[in-house]
XYZ file of C-alpha atoms in Angstrom:
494
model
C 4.352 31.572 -40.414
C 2.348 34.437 -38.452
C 0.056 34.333 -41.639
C -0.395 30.216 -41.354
C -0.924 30.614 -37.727
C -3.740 33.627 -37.883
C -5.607 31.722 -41.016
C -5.629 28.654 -38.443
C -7.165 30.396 -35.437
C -9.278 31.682 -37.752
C -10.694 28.096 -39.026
C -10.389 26.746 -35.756
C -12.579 28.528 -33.090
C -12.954 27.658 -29.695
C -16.274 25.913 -31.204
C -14.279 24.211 -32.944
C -12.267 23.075 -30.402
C -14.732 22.232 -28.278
C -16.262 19.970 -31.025
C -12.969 18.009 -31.399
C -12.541 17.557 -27.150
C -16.373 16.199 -27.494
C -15.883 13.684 -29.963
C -12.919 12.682 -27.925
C -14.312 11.950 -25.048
C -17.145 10.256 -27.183
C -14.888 7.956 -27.974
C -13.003 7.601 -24.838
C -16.529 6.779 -22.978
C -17.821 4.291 -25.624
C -14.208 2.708 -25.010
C -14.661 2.558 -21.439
C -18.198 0.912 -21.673
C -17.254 -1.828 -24.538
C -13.483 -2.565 -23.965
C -11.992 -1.363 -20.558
C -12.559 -4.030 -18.371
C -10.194 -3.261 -15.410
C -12.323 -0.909 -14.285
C -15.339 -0.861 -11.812
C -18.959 0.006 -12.868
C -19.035 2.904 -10.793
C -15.136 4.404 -11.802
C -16.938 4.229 -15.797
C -19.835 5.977 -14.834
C -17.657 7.986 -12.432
C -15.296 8.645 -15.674
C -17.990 9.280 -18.249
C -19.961 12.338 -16.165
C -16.530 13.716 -16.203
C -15.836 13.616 -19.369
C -19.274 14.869 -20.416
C -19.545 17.805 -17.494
C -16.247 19.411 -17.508
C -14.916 17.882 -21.377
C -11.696 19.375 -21.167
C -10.405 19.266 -17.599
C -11.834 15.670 -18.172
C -9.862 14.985 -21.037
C -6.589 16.197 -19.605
C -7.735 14.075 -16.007
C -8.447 10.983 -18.417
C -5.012 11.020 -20.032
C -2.495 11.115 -16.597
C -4.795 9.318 -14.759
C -6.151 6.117 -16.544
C -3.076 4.610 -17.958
C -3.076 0.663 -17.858
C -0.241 -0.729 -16.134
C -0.942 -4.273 -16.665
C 0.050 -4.590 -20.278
C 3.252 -3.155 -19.591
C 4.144 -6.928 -17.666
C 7.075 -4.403 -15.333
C 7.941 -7.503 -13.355
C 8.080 -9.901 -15.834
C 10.309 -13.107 -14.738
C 12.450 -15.230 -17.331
C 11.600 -18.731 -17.413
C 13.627 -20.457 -14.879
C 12.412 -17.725 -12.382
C 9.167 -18.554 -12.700
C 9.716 -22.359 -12.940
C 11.551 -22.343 -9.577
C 8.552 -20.444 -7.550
C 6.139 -22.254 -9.060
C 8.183 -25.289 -7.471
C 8.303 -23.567 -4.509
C 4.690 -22.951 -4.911
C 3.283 -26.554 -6.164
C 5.046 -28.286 -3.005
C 3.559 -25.512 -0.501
C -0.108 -26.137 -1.834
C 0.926 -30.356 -1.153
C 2.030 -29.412 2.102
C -0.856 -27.297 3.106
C -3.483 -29.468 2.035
C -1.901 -32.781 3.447
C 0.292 -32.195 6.481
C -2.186 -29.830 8.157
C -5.438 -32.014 9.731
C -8.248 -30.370 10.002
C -9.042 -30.960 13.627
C -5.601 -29.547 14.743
C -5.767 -26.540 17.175
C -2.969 -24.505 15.522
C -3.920 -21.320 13.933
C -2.424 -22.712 10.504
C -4.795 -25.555 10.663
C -7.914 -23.192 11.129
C -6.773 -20.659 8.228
C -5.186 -23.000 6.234
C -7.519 -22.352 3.163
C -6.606 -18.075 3.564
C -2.807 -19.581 3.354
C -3.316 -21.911 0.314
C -5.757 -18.845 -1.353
C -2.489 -16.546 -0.954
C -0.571 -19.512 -2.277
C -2.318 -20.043 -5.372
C -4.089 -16.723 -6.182
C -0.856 -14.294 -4.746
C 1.730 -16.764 -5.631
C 2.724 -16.105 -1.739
C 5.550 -18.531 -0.233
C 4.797 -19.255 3.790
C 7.830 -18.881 6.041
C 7.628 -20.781 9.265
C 10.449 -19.477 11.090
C 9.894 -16.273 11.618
C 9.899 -13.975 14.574
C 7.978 -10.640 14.601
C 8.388 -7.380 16.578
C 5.522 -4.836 16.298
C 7.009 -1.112 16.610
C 4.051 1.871 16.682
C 6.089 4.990 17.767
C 7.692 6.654 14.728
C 10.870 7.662 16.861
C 11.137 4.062 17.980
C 11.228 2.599 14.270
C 13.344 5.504 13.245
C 15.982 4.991 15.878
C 15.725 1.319 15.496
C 16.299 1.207 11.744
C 19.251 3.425 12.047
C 20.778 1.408 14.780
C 20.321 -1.561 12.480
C 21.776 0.218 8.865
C 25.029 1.649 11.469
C 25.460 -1.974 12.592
C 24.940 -3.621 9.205
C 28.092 -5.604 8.003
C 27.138 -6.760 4.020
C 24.133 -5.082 2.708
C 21.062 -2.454 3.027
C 18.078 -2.722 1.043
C 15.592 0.512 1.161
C 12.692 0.705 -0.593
C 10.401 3.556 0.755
C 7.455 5.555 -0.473
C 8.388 9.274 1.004
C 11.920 10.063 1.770
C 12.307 14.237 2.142
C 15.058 16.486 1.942
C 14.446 17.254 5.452
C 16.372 16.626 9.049
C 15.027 13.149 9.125
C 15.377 12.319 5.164
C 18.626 13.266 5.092
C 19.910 11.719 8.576
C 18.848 8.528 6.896
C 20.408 9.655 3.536
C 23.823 10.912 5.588
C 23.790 7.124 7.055
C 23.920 5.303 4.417
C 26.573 7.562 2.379
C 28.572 6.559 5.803
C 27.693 3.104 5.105
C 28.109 2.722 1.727
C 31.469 4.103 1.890
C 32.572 1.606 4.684
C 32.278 -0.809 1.238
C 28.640 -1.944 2.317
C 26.426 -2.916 -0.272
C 23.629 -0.231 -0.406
C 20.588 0.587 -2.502
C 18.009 3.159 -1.980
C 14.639 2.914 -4.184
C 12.108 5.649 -3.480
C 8.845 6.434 -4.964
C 9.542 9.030 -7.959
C 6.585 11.392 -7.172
C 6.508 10.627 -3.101
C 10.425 11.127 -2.843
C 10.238 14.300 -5.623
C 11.728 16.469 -2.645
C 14.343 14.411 -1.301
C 18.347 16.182 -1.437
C 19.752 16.110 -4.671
C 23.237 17.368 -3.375
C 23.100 14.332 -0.501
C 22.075 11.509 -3.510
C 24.933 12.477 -5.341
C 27.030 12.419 -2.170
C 25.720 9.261 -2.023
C 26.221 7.766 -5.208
C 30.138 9.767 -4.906
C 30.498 6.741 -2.054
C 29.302 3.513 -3.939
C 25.680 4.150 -2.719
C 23.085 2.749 -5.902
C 19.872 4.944 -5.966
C 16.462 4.299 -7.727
C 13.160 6.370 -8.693
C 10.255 4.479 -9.246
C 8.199 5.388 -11.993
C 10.576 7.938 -12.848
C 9.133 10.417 -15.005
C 10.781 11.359 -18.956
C 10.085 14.941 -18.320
C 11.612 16.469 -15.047
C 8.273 17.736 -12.802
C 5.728 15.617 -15.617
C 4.159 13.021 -13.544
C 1.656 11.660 -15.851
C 1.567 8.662 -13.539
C 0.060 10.356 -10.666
C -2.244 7.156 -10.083
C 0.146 4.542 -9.714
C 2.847 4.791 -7.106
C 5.125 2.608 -5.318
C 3.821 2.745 -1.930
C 5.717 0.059 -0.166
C 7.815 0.773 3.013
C 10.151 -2.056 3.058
C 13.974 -2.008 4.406
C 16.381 -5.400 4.336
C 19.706 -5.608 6.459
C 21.985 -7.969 5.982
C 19.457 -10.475 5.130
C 18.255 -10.907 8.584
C 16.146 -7.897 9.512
C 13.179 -7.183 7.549
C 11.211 -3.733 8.181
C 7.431 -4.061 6.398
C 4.671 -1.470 7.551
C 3.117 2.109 7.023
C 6.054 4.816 8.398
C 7.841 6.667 5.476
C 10.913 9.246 6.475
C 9.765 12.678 6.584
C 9.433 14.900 10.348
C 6.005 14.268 10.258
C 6.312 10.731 10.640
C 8.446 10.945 13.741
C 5.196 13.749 15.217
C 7.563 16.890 14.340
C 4.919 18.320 12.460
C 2.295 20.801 14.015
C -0.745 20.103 12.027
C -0.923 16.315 12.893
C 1.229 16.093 15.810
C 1.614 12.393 17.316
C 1.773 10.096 14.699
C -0.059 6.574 15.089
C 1.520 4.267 12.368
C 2.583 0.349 12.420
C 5.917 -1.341 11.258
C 6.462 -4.737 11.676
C 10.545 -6.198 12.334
C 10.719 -9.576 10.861
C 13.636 -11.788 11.260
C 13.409 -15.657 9.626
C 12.559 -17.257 5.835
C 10.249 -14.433 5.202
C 13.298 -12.023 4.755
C 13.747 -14.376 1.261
C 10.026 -13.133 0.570
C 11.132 -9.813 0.899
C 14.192 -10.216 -0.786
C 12.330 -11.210 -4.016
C 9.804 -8.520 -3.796
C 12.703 -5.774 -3.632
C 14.828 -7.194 -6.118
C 11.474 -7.182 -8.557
C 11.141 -3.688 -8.142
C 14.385 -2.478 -8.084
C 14.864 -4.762 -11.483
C 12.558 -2.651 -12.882
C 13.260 1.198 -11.042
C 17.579 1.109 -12.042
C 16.958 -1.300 -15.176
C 19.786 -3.340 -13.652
C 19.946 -7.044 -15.071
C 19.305 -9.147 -11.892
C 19.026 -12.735 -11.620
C 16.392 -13.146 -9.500
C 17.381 -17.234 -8.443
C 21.022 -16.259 -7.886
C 19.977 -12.653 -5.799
C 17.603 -15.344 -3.557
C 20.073 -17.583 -2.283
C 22.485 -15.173 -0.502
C 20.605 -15.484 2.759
C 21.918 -15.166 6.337
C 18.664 -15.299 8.020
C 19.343 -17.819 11.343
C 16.876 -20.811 10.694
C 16.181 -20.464 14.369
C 14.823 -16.905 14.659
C 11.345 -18.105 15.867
C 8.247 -20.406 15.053
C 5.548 -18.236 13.540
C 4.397 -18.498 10.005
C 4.410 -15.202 7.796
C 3.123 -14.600 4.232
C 4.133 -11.351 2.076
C 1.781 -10.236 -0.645
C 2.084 -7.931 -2.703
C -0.350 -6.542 -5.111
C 0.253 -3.614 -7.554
C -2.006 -2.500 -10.885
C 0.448 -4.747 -13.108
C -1.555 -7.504 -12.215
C -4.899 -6.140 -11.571
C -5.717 -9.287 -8.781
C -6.194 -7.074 -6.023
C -4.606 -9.950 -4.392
C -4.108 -8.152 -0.594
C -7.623 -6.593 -0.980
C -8.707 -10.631 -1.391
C -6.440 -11.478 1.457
C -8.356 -9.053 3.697
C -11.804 -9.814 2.350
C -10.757 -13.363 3.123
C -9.795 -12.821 6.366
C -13.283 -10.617 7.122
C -15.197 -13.480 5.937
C -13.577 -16.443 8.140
C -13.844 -14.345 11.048
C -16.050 -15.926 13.696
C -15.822 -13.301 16.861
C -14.311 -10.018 15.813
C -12.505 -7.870 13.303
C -10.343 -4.685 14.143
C -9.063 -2.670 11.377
C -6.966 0.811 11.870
C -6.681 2.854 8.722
C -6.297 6.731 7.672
C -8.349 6.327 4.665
C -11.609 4.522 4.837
C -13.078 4.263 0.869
C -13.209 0.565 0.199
C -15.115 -1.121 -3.161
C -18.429 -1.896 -2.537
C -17.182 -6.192 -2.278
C -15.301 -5.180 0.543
C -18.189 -3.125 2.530
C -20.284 -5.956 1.568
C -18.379 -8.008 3.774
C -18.060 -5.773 6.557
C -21.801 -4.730 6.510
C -22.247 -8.835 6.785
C -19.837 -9.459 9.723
C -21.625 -6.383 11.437
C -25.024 -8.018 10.519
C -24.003 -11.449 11.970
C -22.982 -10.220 15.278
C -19.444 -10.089 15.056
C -17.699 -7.312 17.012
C -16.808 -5.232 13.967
C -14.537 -2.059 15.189
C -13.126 0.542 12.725
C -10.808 3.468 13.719
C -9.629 6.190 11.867
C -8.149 9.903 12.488
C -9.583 12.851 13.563
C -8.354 15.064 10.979
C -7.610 15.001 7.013
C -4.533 14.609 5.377
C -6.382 14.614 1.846
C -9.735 16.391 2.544
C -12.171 14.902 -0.470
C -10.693 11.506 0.784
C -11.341 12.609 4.558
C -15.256 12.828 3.603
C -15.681 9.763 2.188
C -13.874 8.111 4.627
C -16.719 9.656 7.009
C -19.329 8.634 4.597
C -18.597 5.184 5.147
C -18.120 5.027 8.137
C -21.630 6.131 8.561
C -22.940 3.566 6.392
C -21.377 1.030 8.792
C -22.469 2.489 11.866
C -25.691 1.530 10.218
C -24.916 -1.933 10.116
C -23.921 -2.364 13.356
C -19.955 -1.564 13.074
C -17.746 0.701 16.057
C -16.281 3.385 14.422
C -13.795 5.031 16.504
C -12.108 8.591 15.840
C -8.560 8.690 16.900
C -7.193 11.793 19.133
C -4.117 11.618 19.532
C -2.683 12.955 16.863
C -2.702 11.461 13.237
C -3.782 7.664 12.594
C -1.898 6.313 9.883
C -1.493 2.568 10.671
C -3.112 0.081 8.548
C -3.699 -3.167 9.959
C -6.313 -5.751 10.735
C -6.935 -8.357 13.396
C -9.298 -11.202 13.116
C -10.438 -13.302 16.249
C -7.090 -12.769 18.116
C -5.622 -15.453 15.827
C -4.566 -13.625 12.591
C -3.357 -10.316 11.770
C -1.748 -8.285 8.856
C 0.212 -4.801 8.584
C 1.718 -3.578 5.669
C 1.395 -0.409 3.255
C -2.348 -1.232 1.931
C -4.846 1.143 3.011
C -8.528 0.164 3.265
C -8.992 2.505 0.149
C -9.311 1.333 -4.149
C -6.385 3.209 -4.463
C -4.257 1.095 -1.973
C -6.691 -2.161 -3.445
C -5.992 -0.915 -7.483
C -3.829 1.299 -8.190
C -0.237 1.720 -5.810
C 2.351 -0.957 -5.412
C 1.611 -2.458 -1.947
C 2.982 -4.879 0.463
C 1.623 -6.829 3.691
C 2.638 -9.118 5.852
C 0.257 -11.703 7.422
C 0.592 -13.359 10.613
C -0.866 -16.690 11.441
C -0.173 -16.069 15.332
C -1.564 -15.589 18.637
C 0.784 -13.834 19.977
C 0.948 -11.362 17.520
C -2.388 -10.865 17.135
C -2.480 -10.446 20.569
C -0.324 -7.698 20.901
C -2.075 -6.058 18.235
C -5.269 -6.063 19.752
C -3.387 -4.394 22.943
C -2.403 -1.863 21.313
C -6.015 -1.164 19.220
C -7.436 -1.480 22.683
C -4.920 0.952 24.347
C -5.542 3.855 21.210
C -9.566 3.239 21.904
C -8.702 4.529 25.171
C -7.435 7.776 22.993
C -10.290 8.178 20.170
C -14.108 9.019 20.517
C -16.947 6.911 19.116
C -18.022 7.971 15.970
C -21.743 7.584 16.396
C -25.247 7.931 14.960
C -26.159 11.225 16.348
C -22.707 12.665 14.831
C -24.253 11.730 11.188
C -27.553 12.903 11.510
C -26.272 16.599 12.789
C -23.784 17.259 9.680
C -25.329 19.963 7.112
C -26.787 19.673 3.933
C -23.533 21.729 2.644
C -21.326 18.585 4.141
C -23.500 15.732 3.282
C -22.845 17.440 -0.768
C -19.229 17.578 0.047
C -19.459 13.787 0.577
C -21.132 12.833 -2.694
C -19.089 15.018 -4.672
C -15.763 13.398 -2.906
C -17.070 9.837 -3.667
C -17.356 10.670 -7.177
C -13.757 11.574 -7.321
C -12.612 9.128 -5.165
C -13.386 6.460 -8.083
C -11.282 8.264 -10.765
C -8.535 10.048 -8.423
């Protein structure tokens, strides 16, 4: 065998090697340029200098980075699933376009094209009794969803991004052990690579007391994630069928400001109560299909509601995108809602690295006079991602956007506001990943109200952040300006 193995080493010099990784990534570029159509212009060009620069680092990048999800159909319904949304759906659209004049002074009437686009493109059911509660303190939501899982009589749905085996992971994890042992019905789906550190000993504990866990994306090989680029990155929690928790907070310290480097965190989670919890419902139950491999009936799952049909008058849709479908359906949503706007846009978001479609639309709403206003944090969390993020902001200031550098800690909240009549929050980032490539869900709010209280709060955090001007572009160094063109390269293939 030693003789076999010497005579190969032999034959096979790094040379060689090299030759074979070459021809590789030959082929892997030439497949990118003639048959990979999922992917951008720029993430093939992106790919191929890779590939070409640093061959086998690229190679290895290539192969855990740029699976495709969307043949895999994860969430694949059976027939009489789909045949009773697409009811659902069909009647919606009839309703939309007929019932709703065009001269009527509710904010349905003036976005009713945005609803039936997230109708027909996002296959997105709107709920019109809904009531919605928007919590920004991560102590507040944290508190408030445990109040909600103690007081819970029937069942707890948790589907969350980040859960760590830390004070505040495994308060949560302690909870619903109690819970599930008081004979409530409770699942827990987490993110496979996000939740890779939460307690082992407290899962079993929980699954000892009739708790059902779930990793998404679970990898074959313990520690192998070969799917680093596509992650479930929702934050959703159901109780009882009548409160509904949507928005950006995961359950680590950090979350709840315990942490030194980013202190106070600034984050958004929306309580729902009303029809949209059956939205919900089905987009939990889709994943969690999938995570445990547990043979659901999707119809049947739907109709155990005990939302109260008179929790409040506002009209919510959930979408969802993910890179099974490859729709970028919340990234249209937003565009959508950038593009109607008629007086001013307000977005909050840690990572600013949009496609260029999307800063198209910005740059034009800038351009056109609208009162565009962008903030985002002060410090990095991911430090390639940070400098793009800065990068475009520049370009906007450019155009005539506010950019506005938050202070007070850590901004993580991802929401947007449009002419104090519409407004979304959700998991989706203002980033391609978030757009492409992780499992996302928003809800959007065809309110006043809401929006209203949104726009408060944006107003009261401006009070807390810096302007992010001009003069701060033109005095960065030639060392950071090549930082920023050698993180928007990677931000295209990471």
């Amino acid at each position: 065998m030693s003789g076999f193995l010497e005579q190969f080493l032999q034959f096979f010099t790094l040379s060689h090697i090299m030759m074979i990784i070459y021809v590789l990534n030959a082929l892997i570029a030439l497949g990118l340029i003639f048959f990979d159509e999922s992917k951008s212009p720029t993430a093939t060009m992106a790919w191929i200098m890779i590939l070409f620069m640093v061959p086998a680092v690229g190679l290895f990048l290539y192969l855990i980075l740029s699976q495709n999800i969307a043949r895999q159909q994860i969430f694949r319904m059976t027939e009489d699933e789909e045949a009773g949304k697409t009811t659902i759906i069909d009647w919606q659209k009839e309703d939309v376009r007929d019932s709703i004049p065009d001269d009527s002074d509710e904010v349905t009437s003036k976005w009713k094209e945005m609803i039936a686009m997230n109708l027909d493109y996002a296959d997105s059911i709107l709920t019109y009794n809904d009531s919605v509660e928007v919590i920004t303190d991560g102590k507040e939501m944290f508190e408030r969803l445990c109040s909600d899982i103690e007081n819970a009589r029937y069942t707890i749905k948790l589907c969350f991004f980040i859960v760590k085996d830390d004070f505040v992971g495994n308060r949560l994890v302690e909870l619903l052990t109690k819970k599930a042992s008081e004979g409530v019905k409770v699942r827990l789906m987490v993110d496979a690579l996000g939740s890779r550190s939460i307690g082992k000993m407290k899962l079993r504990d929980f699954k000892k007391a009739g708790g059902e866990y779930a990793f998404f994306f679970k990898p074959l090989i313990r520690h192998m994630y070969f799917r680093i680029n596509y992650r479930n990155h929702r934050k959703l929690a159901i109780i009882d069928n009548e409160i509904g928790y949507i928005g950006g907070f995961n359950i680590a310290r950090e979350y709840l400001g315990y942490k030194k480097k980013f202190g106070y965190w600034r984050d958004t989670q929306l309580i729902i109560r009303g029809n949209a919890l059956a939205t919900l419902n089905e987009r939990f139950y889709q994943d969690w299909r999938y995570a445990s491999k547990e043979k659901l009936d999707l119809i049947e799952q739907s109709v155990r509601y005990a939302y109260n049909p008179d929790s409040g008058d506002i009209p919510v849709q959930i979408v969802s995108c993910g890179p099974e479908s490859q729709k970028e359906e919340v990234k249209m949503a937003f565009m959508k809602m950038i593009t109607c706007a008629r007086k001013n846009i307000y977005i909050q978001t840690p990572y600013l690295v949009p496609d260029e479609p999307m800063l198209d639309s910005l740059r034009m709403a800038a351009r056109s006079g609208l009162d565009v206003r962008i903030m985002i944090p002060c410090m990095p969390d991911h430090p390639f991602v940070y400098r793009t993020t800065l990068y475009n902001a520049g370009r906007l200031i450019g155009e005539g956007a506010k950019i506005y550098i938050y202070e007070n800690g850590f901004m993580h909240a991802k929401t947007l506001t449009v002419d104090g009549e519409v407004c979304t929050a959700g998991s989706t980032n203002f980033d391609i990943r978030s757009f492409r490539l992780n499992f996302e869900s928003n809800a959007f709010i065809y309110d006043k109200n809401t929006t209203a209280e949104m726009d408060r709060r944006f107003m009261e955090d401006i009070k807390k952040s810096r302007p992010y001007t001009q003069e701060d572009r033109d005095s960065i160094s030639v060392f950071e300006r090549a930082g920023e063109s050698i993180s928007r390269l990677l931000t295209e293939v990471l």
